[in-house]
Amino acid sequence: MAQAQRDLAVVIGLEVHIQLETDTKIFCDCSTEPADEANTQTCPVCLGLPGSLPVLNEAAVEAAVKVGKAIDADIPEETRFHRKNYYYPDLPKNFQITQYDEPICQDGRIEFSVESERRSVGIRRAHLEEDPGSLRHKGGSIDTAEYTLVDYNRAGVPLMEVVTEPDFRGPGEVRSFLSKLEEVLEYLDVFDAARDGSLRIDANLSVVEADALDGGIDEDRLAAANRTEVKNISSHKGAQKALSYEAQRQKNAIKRGREVQQETRHWDESRGITVSMRSKEEEKDYRYFREADLPPLQVSNWKDQVEIPELPDARRERFQGEYGLSAEAADKLTSTKQVADFYEAVTSEFDPDLAATWVADELLGELNYRDMTITDITDRLGEVTRLVELVAEEEITAKNAREVVLRGMLDDGHDPDIIVEREGLGKTGGDAVETVVEQVIDQNPGAVEDFHAGESGALNYLVGQVMQATGGSADPGEVNQLLREQL
Ligand code: ADP
Ligand code: MG
Ligand code: ZN
């Protein structure tokens, strides 16, 4: 077939490094909390000093088992650790403890939606490993810096590397997958997307003839395709941009009759391009061998004992069935576990549709507008519930609930009842003020007469009387208006 007529398809496979949320590092007791000062959270183990011995952190194993269960992976009876040898300043031992041919998870699957179409991507393996330290290039980037500092606070932080099959057919799919992956990890409570550096992606991309993909994957052709591995991607958006760039770069090369080099490339976020770093290292370069300081880990017990919560897809479906919500509302309300928990707590007392409107539309909308999330107000569940109650019982109008009470709650941190009273909202509030206004008019015929005679001080006097009678709780503007109306 002539080259110009070939239909080229993009093939992508990911190696995603996620930081597992544990209090201490994977092989020592050092804290994983970010520190202000470099090299303050280190010990002989994570500094790789001679004679120190690693001790496996069970919390990291538990987190990994949770992930394995959530992605439907095979978790073996026994798993073990290997040393991956390479020399780099961020790696104090000159090897990284990782897993090799006996990873803790194999053959999993993650389903996600791309523009409402269901997609499924195979997870080849997911293994535990330690993070190296971090480098700070001073006075420039990696190739222009004057000098470089090393911080070993990160060294030994537990990571899980999730390796997908080359099942992606475009950068957009990758982005949707990453969102879904994070969503699942956050449901499992093993990951914090907001933590700096908690997600790092290496993306492999090749461009192959499309007919090779018809109906299924031609394994041989995929294996034979020259691919590049793009490193240094740290966000969903970055992944999409880097891969769009890289796909186009490879297509251009092929169209010009040039062969794509098998190599490692670096995503330069600020320039929006990928640049060649080095020829791709081969497995043999790493001289993997068993980590003799750590015994094989029996995971079968863990597998039986570790439990995972209801996952986002299942919860989404249940929300539609149990509460009769639309797919769209269920989507929003299960976007994070915290939102879903919040919704279920509110709806236990009210009509599910009303609760959905107030949590999914009003509350999330107002939070989003303020760059806040549901976790900022989880301790105010009672107040939000009270707000919905005020609406449900028609104590206040929906408009006031949204524009005055909810906004006041978020901006000033006040309780809804206090805002209702302060602003003179609500049936009882409004009624009460109106009654007082009537009474004051009845009791002050002289002032009323003066008002009608055009005496300017009369109205102020009457407003003052109402304010006094309500103990200052009424809104002077509203009192003014009510008086004018009734006079
Ligand atoms: P290596 O041993 O070179 O690291 P692996 O077989 O472990 O290669 O695969 C690494 C990653 O490359 C996996 O995420 C896999 O999905 C991806 N991959 C494999 N073949 C291709 C391809 N033809 N195009 C894009 N990605 C690929
Ligand atoms: Mg690999
Ligand atoms: Zn340590």
Tab-separated table of C-alpha atoms in Angstrom, residues 194-463:
chain	number	residue	atom	x	y	z
A	194	ALA	CA	-3.887	17.138	45.852
A	195	ARG	CA	-0.537	16.022	47.186
A	196	ASP	CA	2.383	17.348	45.212
A	197	GLY	CA	3.928	14.658	42.999
A	198	SER	CA	1.398	11.986	43.967
A	199	LEU	CA	0.809	11.033	40.325
A	200	ARG	CA	3.590	10.638	37.767
A	201	ILE	CA	3.104	9.171	34.358
A	202	ASP	CA	5.382	7.586	31.791
A	203	ALA	CA	3.513	7.167	28.543
A	204	ASN	CA	4.503	4.853	25.700
A	205	LEU	CA	3.267	5.797	22.283
A	206	SER	CA	3.597	4.281	18.862
A	207	VAL	CA	1.908	4.899	15.547
A	208	VAL	CA	0.939	1.754	13.654
A	209	GLU	CA	-1.017	0.925	10.531
A	210	ALA	CA	-4.700	0.994	11.353
A	211	ASP	CA	-5.584	-2.272	9.646
A	212	ALA	CA	-3.406	-3.993	12.183
A	213	LEU	CA	-5.970	-3.013	14.773
A	214	ASP	CA	-9.101	-4.151	12.999
A	215	GLY	CA	-11.194	-6.347	15.208
A	216	GLY	CA	-8.388	-6.919	17.662
A	217	ILE	CA	-4.773	-6.261	18.284
A	218	ASP	CA	-2.083	-7.758	16.191
A	219	GLU	CA	0.298	-8.509	19.043
A	220	ASP	CA	3.303	-9.035	16.820
A	221	ARG	CA	2.898	-5.777	15.053
A	222	LEU	CA	2.436	-3.933	18.331
A	223	ALA	CA	5.530	-5.532	19.754
A	224	ALA	CA	7.516	-4.707	16.646
A	225	ALA	CA	6.391	-1.077	16.475
A	226	ASN	CA	9.008	1.449	17.459
A	227	ARG	CA	7.670	3.417	20.380
A	228	THR	CA	8.797	6.302	22.493
A	229	GLU	CA	8.429	6.552	26.232
A	230	VAL	CA	7.521	10.061	27.337
A	231	LYS	CA	8.584	10.836	30.888
A	232	ASN	CA	7.943	13.683	33.307
A	233	ILE	CA	4.170	13.896	32.925
A	234	SER	CA	2.478	14.882	36.158
A	235	SER	CA	-1.100	15.828	35.351
A	236	HIS	CA	-4.086	14.668	33.324
A	237	LYS	CA	-3.941	17.720	31.143
A	238	GLY	CA	-0.188	17.321	30.762
A	239	ALA	CA	-0.695	13.726	29.618
A	240	GLN	CA	-3.177	14.741	26.991
A	241	LYS	CA	-0.981	17.549	25.696
A	242	ALA	CA	2.247	15.548	25.720
A	243	LEU	CA	0.636	12.625	23.913
A	244	SER	CA	-1.088	14.816	21.327
A	245	TYR	CA	2.256	16.393	20.570
A	246	GLU	CA	4.046	13.068	20.454
A	247	ALA	CA	1.417	11.436	18.212
A	248	GLN	CA	1.701	14.265	15.730
A	249	ARG	CA	5.493	14.194	15.834
A	250	GLN	CA	5.571	10.490	15.023
A	251	LYS	CA	2.945	10.785	12.289
A	252	ASN	CA	4.935	13.576	10.680
A	253	ALA	CA	8.082	11.478	10.755
A	254	ILE	CA	6.307	8.520	9.156
A	255	LYS	CA	4.748	10.705	6.466
A	256	ARG	CA	8.196	11.959	5.597
A	257	GLY	CA	9.387	8.377	5.308
A	258	ARG	CA	11.558	8.518	8.420
A	259	GLU	CA	11.639	5.796	11.004
A	260	VAL	CA	10.574	6.636	14.558
A	261	GLN	CA	13.440	6.031	16.954
A	262	GLN	CA	12.813	3.826	19.964
A	263	GLU	CA	13.796	6.221	22.731
A	264	THR	CA	12.961	7.938	25.984
A	265	ARG	CA	11.685	11.484	25.622
A	266	HIS	CA	11.151	14.222	28.168
A	267	TRP	CA	7.918	16.247	28.287
A	268	ASP	CA	8.857	19.905	28.526
A	269	GLU	CA	5.719	21.348	30.050
A	270	SER	CA	6.629	25.003	29.583
A	271	ARG	CA	7.561	24.619	25.935
A	272	GLY	CA	4.790	22.118	25.225
A	273	ILE	CA	7.093	19.711	23.378
A	274	THR	CA	8.790	16.364	23.945
A	275	VAL	CA	12.575	16.230	23.628
A	276	SER	CA	14.869	13.265	23.174
A	277	MET	CA	16.606	12.224	26.409
A	278	ARG	CA	18.382	8.985	25.684
A	279	SER	CA	17.961	5.706	23.879
A	280	LYS	CA	15.545	3.542	25.792
A	281	GLU	CA	17.162	1.424	28.458
A	282	GLU	CA	16.652	-2.295	28.243
A	283	GLU	CA	15.691	-4.580	31.021
A	284	LYS	CA	19.144	-6.129	31.115
A	285	ASP	CA	20.605	-2.718	31.899
A	286	TYR	CA	19.011	-2.929	35.321
A	287	ARG	CA	20.518	-6.259	36.405
A	288	TYR	CA	17.447	-7.210	38.424
A	289	PHE	CA	18.035	-9.624	41.248
A	290	ARG	CA	16.107	-10.715	44.300
A	291	GLU	CA	16.130	-8.456	47.367
A	292	ALA	CA	17.600	-10.853	49.901
A	293	ASP	CA	16.955	-8.496	52.836
A	294	LEU	CA	13.205	-8.932	52.477
A	295	PRO	CA	11.592	-12.362	52.727
A	296	PRO	CA	8.913	-13.348	50.204
A	297	LEU	CA	5.589	-11.852	51.248
A	298	GLN	CA	2.619	-14.139	51.766
A	299	VAL	CA	-0.323	-12.104	50.487
A	300	SER	CA	-3.059	-14.726	50.497
A	301	ASN	CA	-4.193	-13.773	54.009
A	302	TRP	CA	-4.273	-10.124	53.147
A	303	LYS	CA	-6.390	-10.858	50.135
A	304	ASP	CA	-9.064	-12.454	52.313
A	305	GLN	CA	-8.977	-9.911	55.088
A	306	VAL	CA	-8.666	-6.559	53.368
A	307	GLU	CA	-12.023	-5.100	52.446
A	308	ILE	CA	-12.817	-2.405	49.945
A	309	PRO	CA	-15.765	-0.005	49.912
A	310	GLU	CA	-18.421	0.213	47.240
A	311	LEU	CA	-16.679	1.606	44.163
A	312	PRO	CA	-17.802	4.587	42.068
A	313	ASP	CA	-19.433	2.622	39.222
A	314	ALA	CA	-21.441	0.442	41.573
A	315	ARG	CA	-22.444	3.418	43.652
A	316	ARG	CA	-23.495	5.369	40.564
A	317	GLU	CA	-25.754	2.537	39.505
A	318	ARG	CA	-27.206	2.158	42.964
A	319	PHE	CA	-27.929	5.880	43.192
A	320	GLN	CA	-29.965	5.642	39.997
A	321	GLY	CA	-31.849	2.556	41.151
A	322	GLU	CA	-32.335	3.375	44.814
A	323	TYR	CA	-32.967	7.103	44.605
A	324	GLY	CA	-34.325	7.335	41.059
A	325	LEU	CA	-31.668	9.845	40.048
A	326	SER	CA	-30.757	10.662	36.467
A	327	ALA	CA	-27.431	9.350	35.194
A	328	GLU	CA	-26.140	12.897	35.181
A	329	ALA	CA	-27.111	13.582	38.797
A	330	ALA	CA	-25.727	10.203	39.908
A	331	ASP	CA	-22.471	11.031	38.132
A	332	LYS	CA	-22.076	14.307	39.956
A	333	LEU	CA	-23.063	12.873	43.295
A	334	THR	CA	-20.552	10.037	43.111
A	335	SER	CA	-17.689	12.126	41.755
A	336	THR	CA	-15.913	11.630	45.057
A	337	LYS	CA	-16.634	9.356	47.970
A	338	GLN	CA	-17.034	12.398	50.206
A	339	VAL	CA	-19.714	13.919	47.982
A	340	ALA	CA	-21.541	10.590	47.779
A	341	ASP	CA	-21.409	10.115	51.547
A	342	PHE	CA	-22.585	13.669	52.043
A	343	TYR	CA	-25.501	13.190	49.675
A	344	GLU	CA	-26.584	9.969	51.301
A	345	ALA	CA	-26.508	11.597	54.715
A	346	VAL	CA	-28.653	14.522	53.531
A	347	THR	CA	-31.077	12.388	51.554
A	348	SER	CA	-31.726	10.072	54.478
A	349	GLU	CA	-33.956	12.857	55.788
A	350	PHE	CA	-35.482	14.264	52.639
A	351	ASP	CA	-36.824	13.509	49.231
A	352	PRO	CA	-33.877	12.210	47.129
A	353	ASP	CA	-34.586	14.626	44.295
A	354	LEU	CA	-34.634	17.640	46.541
A	355	ALA	CA	-31.444	16.521	48.266
A	356	ALA	CA	-29.848	15.891	44.859
A	357	THR	CA	-30.697	19.392	43.660
A	358	TRP	CA	-29.258	20.952	46.777
A	359	VAL	CA	-26.098	18.889	46.963
A	360	ALA	CA	-25.293	18.327	43.272
A	361	ASP	CA	-26.374	21.668	41.836
A	362	GLU	CA	-26.515	24.348	44.495
A	363	LEU	CA	-23.899	23.237	46.990
A	364	LEU	CA	-21.294	21.847	44.588
A	365	GLY	CA	-21.811	24.835	42.306
A	366	GLU	CA	-21.236	27.361	45.075
A	367	LEU	CA	-18.279	25.390	46.430
A	368	ASN	CA	-16.715	25.153	43.007
A	369	TYR	CA	-17.147	28.884	42.499
A	370	ARG	CA	-15.135	29.445	45.687
A	371	ASP	CA	-12.457	26.892	44.812
A	372	MET	CA	-13.647	24.773	47.696
A	373	THR	CA	-14.563	21.099	47.837
A	374	ILE	CA	-16.950	19.075	49.894
A	375	THR	CA	-14.127	18.135	52.251
A	376	ASP	CA	-14.011	21.776	53.350
A	377	ILE	CA	-17.508	21.474	54.783
A	378	THR	CA	-17.892	17.843	55.842
A	379	ASP	CA	-18.113	18.975	59.453
A	380	ARG	CA	-21.071	21.186	58.517
A	381	LEU	CA	-23.322	18.401	57.299
A	382	GLY	CA	-25.906	19.354	59.936
A	383	GLU	CA	-26.057	22.921	58.654
A	384	VAL	CA	-26.532	21.866	55.047
A	385	THR	CA	-29.218	19.449	56.155
A	386	ARG	CA	-30.912	22.283	58.023
A	387	LEU	CA	-30.761	24.458	54.909
A	388	VAL	CA	-32.503	21.770	52.863
A	389	GLU	CA	-35.030	21.374	55.647
A	390	LEU	CA	-35.801	25.089	55.575
A	391	VAL	CA	-36.507	24.770	51.855
A	392	ALA	CA	-38.407	21.486	52.184
A	393	GLU	CA	-40.715	22.995	54.791
A	394	GLU	CA	-41.109	26.139	52.741
A	395	GLU	CA	-39.741	28.239	55.550
A	396	ILE	CA	-37.652	30.160	53.045
A	397	THR	CA	-37.805	30.471	49.302
A	398	ALA	CA	-35.349	28.508	47.175
A	399	LYS	CA	-34.008	31.790	45.844
A	400	ASN	CA	-33.207	33.109	49.312
A	401	ALA	CA	-31.852	29.744	50.351
A	402	ARG	CA	-29.377	29.827	47.505
A	403	GLU	CA	-28.529	33.487	47.178
A	404	VAL	CA	-28.564	34.542	50.791
A	405	VAL	CA	-28.328	31.599	53.150
A	406	LEU	CA	-26.035	29.197	51.288
A	407	ARG	CA	-23.682	31.943	50.164
A	408	GLY	CA	-23.639	33.383	53.681
A	409	MET	CA	-22.872	29.966	55.071
A	410	LEU	CA	-19.884	29.567	52.783
A	411	ASP	CA	-18.601	33.134	52.851
A	412	ASP	CA	-19.032	33.960	56.532
A	413	GLY	CA	-19.216	30.484	58.018
A	414	HIS	CA	-22.558	31.194	59.681
A	415	ASP	CA	-25.281	28.796	60.680
A	416	PRO	CA	-28.354	28.890	58.368
A	417	ASP	CA	-30.763	29.758	61.181
A	418	ILE	CA	-28.642	32.712	62.192
A	419	ILE	CA	-28.582	33.984	58.624
A	420	VAL	CA	-32.325	33.531	58.255
A	421	GLU	CA	-32.920	35.536	61.395
A	422	ARG	CA	-30.305	38.172	60.642
A	423	GLU	CA	-31.635	38.748	57.147
A	424	GLY	CA	-35.251	38.633	58.298
A	425	LEU	CA	-36.010	35.817	55.897
A	426	GLY	CA	-38.378	32.992	56.383
A	427	LYS	CA	-42.069	32.747	56.994
A	428	THR	CA	-41.735	33.096	60.733
A	429	GLY	CA	-39.132	35.812	60.393
A	430	GLY	CA	-41.092	37.764	57.785
A	431	ASP	CA	-44.400	37.245	59.527
A	432	ALA	CA	-43.023	38.296	62.832
A	433	VAL	CA	-41.632	41.518	61.448
A	434	GLU	CA	-44.843	42.236	59.607
A	435	THR	CA	-46.878	41.770	62.778
A	436	VAL	CA	-44.614	44.107	64.699
A	437	VAL	CA	-44.894	46.696	61.939
A	438	GLU	CA	-48.699	46.536	62.211
A	439	GLN	CA	-48.536	46.891	65.974
A	440	VAL	CA	-46.189	49.867	65.821
A	441	ILE	CA	-48.484	51.602	63.336
A	442	ASP	CA	-51.483	50.997	65.628
A	443	GLN	CA	-49.659	52.246	68.677
A	444	ASN	CA	-48.241	55.432	67.134
A	445	PRO	CA	-51.092	57.315	65.444
A	446	GLY	CA	-49.292	60.602	65.961
A	447	ALA	CA	-46.218	59.558	64.061
A	448	VAL	CA	-48.414	58.062	61.340
A	449	GLU	CA	-50.172	61.367	60.981
A	450	ASP	CA	-46.843	63.210	60.817
A	451	PHE	CA	-45.680	60.789	58.131
A	452	HIS	CA	-48.740	61.502	56.011
A	453	ALA	CA	-48.191	65.197	56.574
A	454	GLY	CA	-44.786	64.750	54.946
A	455	GLU	CA	-42.648	65.088	58.043
A	456	SER	CA	-39.399	63.375	57.223
A	457	GLY	CA	-38.414	62.255	60.732
A	458	ALA	CA	-41.629	60.300	61.283
A	459	LEU	CA	-40.643	57.277	59.244
A	460	ASN	CA	-37.282	56.997	60.934
A	461	TYR	CA	-39.011	57.121	64.276
A	462	LEU	CA	-41.331	54.258	63.298
A	463	VAL	CA	-38.434	52.206	61.945
